[in-house]
Amino acid sequence: MRANDATGIYFNRAADELDLSDNMRKLLLTPKREVQVQIPVELDSGEVATFIGYRVQHNDARGPMKGGLRYHPQVDLDEVRALASLMTWKTAVVNIPYGGAKGGVAIDPAQRSTRELERITRRFVDAIHDLFGPDTDIPAPDMGTTAEVMAWIMNQYGKFHGFSPACVTGKPVEYHGIAGREEATGRGVGSLTVKLLSRLGRRVEGTTVAIQGFGNVGSHAAKFLKAAECRILAVSDAFGGVHCGDGIDVLELLRHMHATGKVAGFKGADAITNDELLALDVDVLIPAALGGVLTPENAGRVRARMIVEAANAPIDPDADAIFDEAGLTVLPDILANAGGVTASWFEWVQNRQHYQWGINRVRQELDRILGEGFEQIWQLAQQRHVTLRTAAYMLGLGRVGRATVLGGIE
Ligand code: NAD
């Protein structure tokens, strides 16, 4: 199923519960603006290559649009469109004053040198600098992009518009970023997993966890949950995974990862494939890599009791229905991974005030905002007898819909 069709299904389920009119559905589903640009770049070899960049600005009823920038070979307009709409509902679920957007370039960053990535990023900014900025649309890191990429974006944007650190978030701490942004999405995934376990009346200590993806989000979620005394039984990345029945030493695995670039080969754990990881008998499964990894084909093999969607859209709607039928609890992406955009908001606020909070304040505010979002969707799900996903969409759609009506469309 195409990514955008999948988010449309979740949207319409919540819209039915809210009894939204067809006109309002169309207004909320249609992106405000979609841009596709050519990025011609000279490669290190001297050859000229042309890449395609996308930015979809979905909705700004609640504030400037906000969303990551993805560098991945599978990036296309349909995926970016789906991810942009997820950002609109996500910022509304955690009630921060933003709308939703997303961007991407169809490249494999692992195949590009740092200099090539810098040239691609700067040319992309040249092409879209008039369309984003602190009060309109604020990019951030996503799969395949790093704090360094965000620094290039800020620097290139400044050549057109002057000093504007709030034009992009997720920047290096030494270059107008903030302490706690990098860990925020994974920390949020971890803290929300703990909240979910508590709400379900389960002990946190000893809870078994499998995590697909050991990048920014997966590794920080693993660190948080390990510190909360969960047992991380398996972890994987694009090259394969590792499994240890007694629990993986996450800090040691991180050291191995930094030294070798992959989790495979880690001593003290056995090799495991990504497919095997998804089917492990664990309490919590955390997909933290790509979208669409849980499908009707493999859903029946999943033995986890809970799935926490750290990645965006990791579950196909048909697989979601299978999990619902089987009584499995799914914490949806639009809350589960909202820690990143929430900390991005803190960064934007501090950039605009030329002031810096300490790490403790960032963590405290992050935990508070995510905790409130969790309690609101939990209560709504109980009251309306719907899944946590439908409750999250209802909360998000309701807020965006009300802002649209209050602001008016004249
Ligand atoms: P990242 O690039 O830092 O890490 C991605 C990880 O996924 C890597 O370990 C990579 O090896 C692995 N991976 C890639 N392809 C894979 C495959 N086919 N099978 C198994 N593993 C694979 O990216 P990230 O920032 O950690 O983002 C991960 C997910 O979280 C994405 O879906 C992203 O949209 C979502 N997300 C990220 C943030 C953020 O702040 N970084 C915020 C919200 C949501």
Coordinates of C-alpha atoms and ligand atoms in Angstrom, one line a residue:
M1 CA 0.0 0.0 0.0
R2 CA 1.3 3.5 -0.8
A3 CA 2.4 5.4 2.3
N4 CA -0.1 8.2 1.7
D5 CA -3.0 5.8 1.3
A6 CA -2.1 4.3 4.6
T7 CA -2.2 7.6 6.5
G8 CA -5.5 8.4 4.7
I9 CA -7.1 5.2 6.2
Y10 CA -6.1 6.2 9.8
F11 CA -7.2 9.8 9.1
N12 CA -10.7 8.7 7.9
R13 CA -11.2 6.3 10.8
A14 CA -10.7 9.2 13.2
A15 CA -12.7 11.6 11.0
D16 CA -15.6 9.1 11.1
E17 CA -15.5 9.1 14.9
L18 CA -15.5 12.9 14.9
D19 CA -18.2 13.1 12.3
L20 CA -16.1 15.5 10.1
S21 CA -17.8 16.8 6.9
D22 CA -16.4 15.8 3.5
N23 CA -15.4 19.4 2.9
M24 CA -13.4 19.5 6.2
R25 CA -11.8 16.2 5.4
K26 CA -10.6 17.5 2.0
L27 CA -9.3 20.7 3.5
L28 CA -7.3 18.8 6.2
L29 CA -6.0 16.1 3.9
T30 CA -4.8 18.3 1.0
P31 CA -1.2 19.6 1.3
K32 CA -0.9 23.4 1.3
R33 CA 2.1 23.2 -1.0
E34 CA 4.2 20.6 -2.7
V35 CA 7.6 21.4 -4.2
Q36 CA 9.9 19.2 -6.3
V37 CA 13.3 20.7 -7.3
Q38 CA 16.3 19.7 -9.4
I39 CA 19.6 19.5 -7.5
P40 CA 22.5 19.4 -10.0
V41 CA 25.8 18.8 -8.2
E42 CA 29.4 18.2 -9.1
L43 CA 30.6 14.9 -7.6
D44 CA 34.1 14.3 -6.3
S45 CA 34.9 12.5 -9.5
G46 CA 34.2 15.7 -11.5
E47 CA 31.0 14.3 -13.1
V48 CA 27.7 16.2 -12.7
A49 CA 24.9 14.3 -11.1
T50 CA 21.3 15.5 -10.8
F51 CA 19.2 14.6 -7.7
I52 CA 15.6 15.3 -7.0
G53 CA 14.6 17.1 -3.8
Y54 CA 11.1 17.3 -2.3
R55 CA 9.4 19.5 0.3
V56 CA 5.7 19.1 1.2
Q57 CA 4.1 21.7 3.4
H58 CA 1.0 20.0 4.6
N59 CA -0.8 22.4 7.0
D60 CA -0.1 25.6 8.9
A61 CA -3.4 26.1 10.7
R62 CA -1.7 25.9 14.1
G63 CA 1.6 27.6 13.4
P64 CA 4.7 27.4 11.2
M65 CA 5.1 24.0 9.5
K66 CA 7.7 21.6 10.9
G67 CA 9.2 18.4 9.7
G68 CA 12.3 16.5 9.0
L69 CA 14.5 16.1 6.0
R70 CA 15.2 12.5 4.9
Y71 CA 18.1 11.3 2.7
H72 CA 17.3 7.8 1.6
P73 CA 17.2 6.1 -1.8
Q74 CA 13.5 5.3 -1.5
V75 CA 12.4 8.9 -1.0
D76 CA 9.6 9.9 -3.4
L77 CA 6.8 12.4 -3.4
D78 CA 4.2 10.0 -2.1
E79 CA 6.3 9.1 0.9
V80 CA 7.1 12.7 1.7
R81 CA 3.4 13.7 1.4
A82 CA 2.4 11.0 3.9
L83 CA 5.2 12.0 6.3
A84 CA 4.2 15.6 6.0
S85 CA 0.6 14.9 7.1
L86 CA 1.9 12.8 10.0
M87 CA 3.8 15.8 11.2
T88 CA 0.6 17.9 11.2
W89 CA -1.2 15.4 13.5
K90 CA 1.9 14.8 15.6
T91 CA 2.5 18.5 16.5
A92 CA -1.2 18.7 17.3
V93 CA -1.2 15.6 19.5
V94 CA 1.5 17.0 21.7
N95 CA -0.1 20.5 21.4
I96 CA 2.9 22.4 20.3
P97 CA 2.3 25.5 18.1
Y98 CA 3.3 24.1 14.7
G99 CA 1.8 22.6 11.6
G100 CA 3.4 19.8 9.5
A101 CA 5.9 19.5 6.6
K102 CA 8.5 17.0 5.4
G103 CA 11.3 16.9 2.9
G104 CA 13.7 14.5 1.3
V105 CA 16.3 13.8 -1.3
A106 CA 16.4 10.4 -3.0
I107 CA 20.1 9.6 -2.3
D108 CA 21.9 6.9 -0.3
P109 CA 24.1 9.0 2.1
A110 CA 26.3 6.0 2.7
Q111 CA 27.4 6.1 -1.0
R112 CA 28.2 9.8 -0.8
S113 CA 31.3 11.6 0.6
T114 CA 30.8 14.3 3.2
R115 CA 31.8 16.9 0.7
E116 CA 29.2 15.6 -1.8
L117 CA 26.5 15.6 0.9
E118 CA 27.4 19.1 1.8
R119 CA 27.1 20.3 -1.8
I120 CA 23.8 18.5 -2.3
T121 CA 22.4 20.1 0.9
R122 CA 23.6 23.6 0.0
R123 CA 22.2 23.3 -3.6
F124 CA 18.9 22.1 -2.1
V125 CA 18.7 25.1 0.2
D126 CA 19.5 27.4 -2.8
A127 CA 16.4 25.9 -4.6
I128 CA 14.0 26.2 -1.7
H129 CA 15.3 29.0 0.6
D130 CA 12.3 31.3 -0.2
L131 CA 9.9 28.6 0.9
F132 CA 11.1 27.8 4.4
G133 CA 12.3 29.9 7.4
P134 CA 11.6 30.5 11.1
D135 CA 8.0 31.7 10.6
T136 CA 7.0 29.4 7.7
D137 CA 8.6 26.0 7.7
I138 CA 11.4 24.6 9.8
P139 CA 13.3 21.5 8.7
A140 CA 15.0 19.1 11.1
P141 CA 16.9 15.8 10.9
D142 CA 15.3 12.5 9.9
M143 CA 16.6 9.3 8.5
G144 CA 20.0 9.8 6.8
T145 CA 20.5 13.4 7.9
T146 CA 22.5 14.6 10.9
A147 CA 23.2 17.6 13.0
E148 CA 26.0 18.5 10.5
V149 CA 23.5 18.6 7.7
M150 CA 21.3 21.0 9.7
A151 CA 24.4 23.2 10.3
W152 CA 24.9 23.4 6.5
I153 CA 21.3 24.3 6.1
M154 CA 21.5 27.1 8.6
N155 CA 24.7 28.4 7.1
Q156 CA 23.4 28.4 3.5
Y157 CA 20.0 29.9 4.5
G158 CA 21.9 32.7 6.3
K159 CA 23.6 33.7 3.0
F160 CA 20.2 34.7 1.6
H161 CA 18.4 35.9 4.8
G162 CA 21.1 36.8 7.4
F163 CA 21.6 35.2 10.8
S164 CA 18.6 33.0 11.4
P165 CA 19.4 30.0 13.6
A166 CA 15.6 29.3 14.1
C167 CA 15.3 28.4 10.4
V168 CA 16.2 24.8 11.1
T169 CA 16.5 22.6 14.3
G170 CA 18.5 19.6 15.3
K171 CA 21.7 21.6 14.8
P172 CA 25.0 20.7 16.6
V173 CA 25.1 22.0 20.2
E174 CA 28.2 24.1 19.3
Y175 CA 26.3 25.7 16.4
H176 CA 23.0 27.0 17.9
G177 CA 21.6 23.5 18.7
I178 CA 20.5 22.5 22.2
A179 CA 21.6 19.8 24.7
G180 CA 19.0 17.0 24.7
R181 CA 17.7 17.4 21.1
E182 CA 19.7 14.5 19.7
E183 CA 18.5 12.0 22.3
A184 CA 14.9 13.4 22.5
T185 CA 13.1 11.1 20.0
G186 CA 14.7 7.9 21.5
R187 CA 14.3 9.2 25.1
G188 CA 10.6 9.9 24.3
V189 CA 10.1 6.4 22.9
G190 CA 11.6 5.0 26.1
S191 CA 9.7 7.2 28.5
L192 CA 6.4 6.5 26.7
T193 CA 7.1 2.8 26.7
V194 CA 7.5 3.0 30.4
K195 CA 4.2 4.9 30.7
L196 CA 2.4 2.3 28.5
L197 CA 3.7 -0.6 30.6
S198 CA 2.6 1.1 33.8
R199 CA -0.9 1.9 32.4
L200 CA -1.2 -1.8 31.3
G201 CA -0.3 -2.8 34.9
R202 CA 3.0 -4.4 33.9
R203 CA 6.4 -4.3 35.6
V204 CA 9.0 -2.2 33.8
E205 CA 12.0 -4.1 35.3
G206 CA 12.8 -7.2 33.3
T207 CA 10.5 -6.2 30.4
T208 CA 11.9 -7.8 27.2
V209 CA 12.4 -5.5 24.2
A210 CA 13.5 -5.9 20.6
I211 CA 14.5 -2.9 18.5
Q212 CA 14.8 -2.7 14.7
G213 CA 17.1 0.2 13.8
F214 CA 20.1 1.3 15.8
G215 CA 20.5 4.9 14.5
N216 CA 19.6 8.0 16.4
V217 CA 16.2 6.9 17.6
G218 CA 16.8 3.2 18.2
S219 CA 20.0 3.6 20.1
H220 CA 18.7 6.3 22.4
A221 CA 15.5 4.3 23.1
A222 CA 17.7 1.3 23.9
K223 CA 19.9 3.3 26.3
F224 CA 16.8 4.7 28.1
L225 CA 15.1 1.4 28.4
K226 CA 18.2 -0.4 29.5
A227 CA 18.6 2.3 32.3
A228 CA 15.0 1.6 33.2
E229 CA 16.1 -2.1 33.8
C230 CA 14.4 -3.5 30.7
R231 CA 16.2 -6.4 29.0
I232 CA 17.1 -5.5 25.4
L233 CA 17.1 -8.9 23.8
A234 CA 17.8 -7.9 20.2
V235 CA 18.8 -4.9 18.0
S236 CA 19.3 -4.7 14.3
D237 CA 20.3 -2.2 11.6
A238 CA 20.4 -2.3 7.8
F239 CA 23.1 -4.9 7.8
G240 CA 21.5 -7.4 10.2
G241 CA 21.0 -7.9 13.9
V242 CA 22.2 -9.3 17.1
H243 CA 20.4 -11.3 19.8
C244 CA 21.2 -12.2 23.4
G245 CA 18.7 -14.0 25.7
D246 CA 20.2 -12.5 28.9
G247 CA 20.0 -8.9 27.5
I248 CA 22.4 -6.9 25.4
D249 CA 24.9 -4.6 27.0
V250 CA 23.8 -1.5 25.1
L251 CA 26.7 0.8 26.0
E252 CA 29.2 -1.9 24.8
L253 CA 27.1 -2.4 21.6
L254 CA 27.3 1.4 21.0
R255 CA 31.1 1.2 21.3
H256 CA 31.2 -1.7 18.8
M257 CA 28.8 0.2 16.5
H258 CA 31.0 3.4 16.6
A259 CA 34.1 1.3 15.8
T260 CA 32.6 -0.8 13.0
G261 CA 29.6 1.1 11.7
K262 CA 27.2 -1.8 12.3
V263 CA 25.8 -4.0 15.1
A264 CA 26.7 -7.3 13.4
G265 CA 29.8 -9.0 14.8
F266 CA 29.2 -7.8 18.3
K267 CA 30.7 -10.3 20.7
G268 CA 28.4 -11.7 23.4
A269 CA 25.4 -11.9 21.1
D270 CA 24.3 -14.1 18.3
A271 CA 23.5 -13.0 14.7
I272 CA 19.8 -12.6 13.8
T273 CA 18.1 -11.3 10.7
N274 CA 15.7 -8.4 10.6
D275 CA 12.8 -10.8 9.9
E276 CA 13.7 -12.9 12.9
L277 CA 13.9 -9.9 15.1
L278 CA 10.3 -8.8 14.2
A279 CA 9.0 -12.3 15.1
L280 CA 10.8 -12.6 18.5
D281 CA 8.9 -13.5 21.7
V282 CA 9.3 -10.2 23.5
D283 CA 7.1 -7.9 25.5
V284 CA 7.8 -4.9 23.4
L285 CA 8.7 -4.6 19.8
I286 CA 10.1 -1.2 18.7
P287 CA 10.4 -0.6 14.9
A288 CA 12.8 2.3 14.7
A289 CA 14.0 2.2 11.1
L290 CA 11.9 2.3 8.0
G291 CA 8.2 2.7 7.3
G292 CA 6.0 -0.3 6.2
V293 CA 8.1 -3.0 7.8
L294 CA 5.1 -4.8 9.4
T295 CA 2.7 -6.0 6.7
P296 CA -0.2 -8.5 6.5
E297 CA 2.5 -11.1 5.3
N298 CA 4.5 -11.0 8.5
A299 CA 2.0 -9.6 11.1
G300 CA 0.8 -13.1 12.0
R301 CA 4.4 -14.1 13.1
V302 CA 4.7 -11.1 15.5
R303 CA 4.8 -12.5 19.1
A304 CA 5.3 -9.2 21.0
R305 CA 2.6 -8.0 23.3
M306 CA 3.1 -4.3 22.5
I307 CA 4.5 -2.4 19.6
V308 CA 5.9 1.1 20.0
E309 CA 6.1 2.9 16.7
A310 CA 9.4 4.7 16.9
A311 CA 9.7 4.9 13.1
N312 CA 7.2 6.8 11.1
A313 CA 4.4 4.6 9.6
P314 CA 6.2 1.2 10.3
I315 CA 2.8 -0.7 10.3
D316 CA 0.7 -1.2 7.2
P317 CA -3.1 -0.6 8.0
D318 CA -3.9 -4.2 7.2
A319 CA -1.3 -5.4 9.6
D320 CA -2.6 -2.9 12.2
A321 CA -6.0 -4.6 11.9
I322 CA -4.5 -8.0 12.5
F323 CA -2.7 -6.7 15.6
D324 CA -5.9 -5.1 16.9
E325 CA -7.8 -8.3 16.4
A326 CA -5.0 -10.2 18.3
G327 CA -5.3 -7.8 21.3
L328 CA -1.9 -6.3 20.8
T329 CA -1.4 -2.8 22.0
V330 CA 0.1 -0.3 19.5
L331 CA 1.5 3.1 20.6
P332 CA 1.2 5.1 17.4
D333 CA 4.0 7.0 15.8
I334 CA 2.3 10.4 16.0
L335 CA 2.8 10.2 19.8
A336 CA 5.5 7.7 20.2
N337 CA 8.2 9.5 18.2
A338 CA 7.0 13.1 19.0
G339 CA 9.9 13.7 21.4
G340 CA 12.1 14.9 18.5
V341 CA 9.7 17.6 17.3
T342 CA 9.0 18.6 20.8
A343 CA 12.7 19.2 21.6
S344 CA 13.0 20.9 18.2
W345 CA 10.3 23.4 19.4
F346 CA 12.5 24.0 22.5
E347 CA 15.5 24.7 20.2
W348 CA 13.4 27.1 18.1
V349 CA 12.2 28.9 21.2
Q350 CA 15.7 29.2 22.6
N351 CA 17.1 30.4 19.2
R352 CA 14.5 33.1 19.0
Q353 CA 15.2 34.2 22.5
H354 CA 19.0 33.9 22.2
Y355 CA 18.9 32.0 25.5
Q356 CA 19.9 28.5 26.5
W357 CA 18.2 26.0 28.9
G358 CA 20.1 23.3 30.7
I359 CA 19.7 19.6 29.8
N360 CA 17.6 19.0 32.9
R361 CA 15.0 21.6 31.9
V362 CA 14.9 20.1 28.4
R363 CA 14.3 16.6 29.7
Q364 CA 11.8 17.7 32.3
E365 CA 9.7 19.7 29.8
L366 CA 9.9 16.9 27.3
D367 CA 8.7 14.3 29.7
R368 CA 5.9 16.6 30.8
I369 CA 4.6 17.3 27.3
L370 CA 4.8 13.7 26.1
G371 CA 3.2 12.5 29.4
E372 CA 0.3 14.9 28.9
G373 CA -0.2 13.7 25.3
F374 CA -0.1 10.1 26.4
E375 CA -2.7 10.6 29.2
Q376 CA -5.0 12.5 26.8
I377 CA -5.0 9.8 24.1
W378 CA -5.2 7.0 26.8
Q379 CA -8.4 8.6 28.3
L380 CA -9.9 9.3 24.9
A381 CA -9.3 5.7 23.8
Q382 CA -11.0 4.4 27.0
Q383 CA -14.0 6.8 26.7
R384 CA -14.6 6.1 23.0
H385 CA -13.6 2.4 22.9
V386 CA -11.1 3.0 20.1
T387 CA -7.4 2.1 19.6
L388 CA -4.7 4.4 20.9
R389 CA -4.0 5.2 17.2
T390 CA -7.5 6.3 16.5
A391 CA -7.6 8.3 19.7
A392 CA -4.3 10.1 18.8
Y393 CA -5.7 10.9 15.3
M394 CA -9.0 12.2 16.9
L395 CA -7.0 14.4 19.2
G396 CA -4.8 15.8 16.4
L397 CA -7.6 16.2 13.8
G398 CA -9.8 17.9 16.4
R399 CA -7.2 20.4 17.3
V400 CA -6.2 21.2 13.7
G401 CA -9.9 21.4 12.7
R402 CA -10.7 23.8 15.5
A403 CA -7.7 26.0 14.6
T404 CA -8.9 26.0 11.0
V405 CA -12.4 27.1 11.9
L406 CA -11.2 29.7 14.4
G407 CA -8.7 31.2 12.0
G408 CA -11.2 31.2 9.1
I409 CA -10.3 30.6 5.5
E410 CA -11.2 34.0 3.9
Ligands
NAD1 P1 19.0 7.0 11.4 O1 19.4 7.2 10.0 O2 19.8 7.6 12.5 O3 18.9 5.4 11.7 C1 18.2 4.5 11.0 C2 18.5 3.1 11.4 O4 17.7 2.2 10.7 C3 20.0 2.7 11.1 O5 20.4 1.9 12.2 C4 19.9 1.9 9.9 O6 20.9 1.0 9.7 C5 18.6 1.2 10.1 N1 18.0 0.7 8.9 C6 17.9 1.3 7.6 N2 17.3 0.4 6.8 C7 17.0 -0.7 7.4 C8 16.4 -1.9 7.1 N3 16.1 -2.2 5.8 N4 16.3 -2.9 8.0 C9 16.7 -2.6 9.3 N5 17.2 -1.5 9.7 C10 17.4 -0.5 8.8 O7 17.5 7.4 11.5 P2 16.7 7.9 12.8 O8 16.7 9.3 12.9 O9 17.0 7.0 13.9 O10 15.2 7.6 12.3 C11 14.6 6.3 12.4 C12 13.1 6.4 12.2 O11 12.6 7.3 13.2 C13 12.6 6.9 10.9 O12 11.4 6.3 10.5 C14 12.3 8.4 11.2 O13 11.4 8.9 10.3 C15 11.8 8.3 12.6 N6 11.9 9.5 13.4 C16 13.1 10.1 13.6 C17 13.2 11.3 14.4 C18 14.5 11.9 14.8 O14 14.5 12.8 15.6 N7 15.6 11.4 14.3 C19 12.0 11.8 14.8 C20 10.8 11.2 14.6 C21 10.7 10.1 13.8

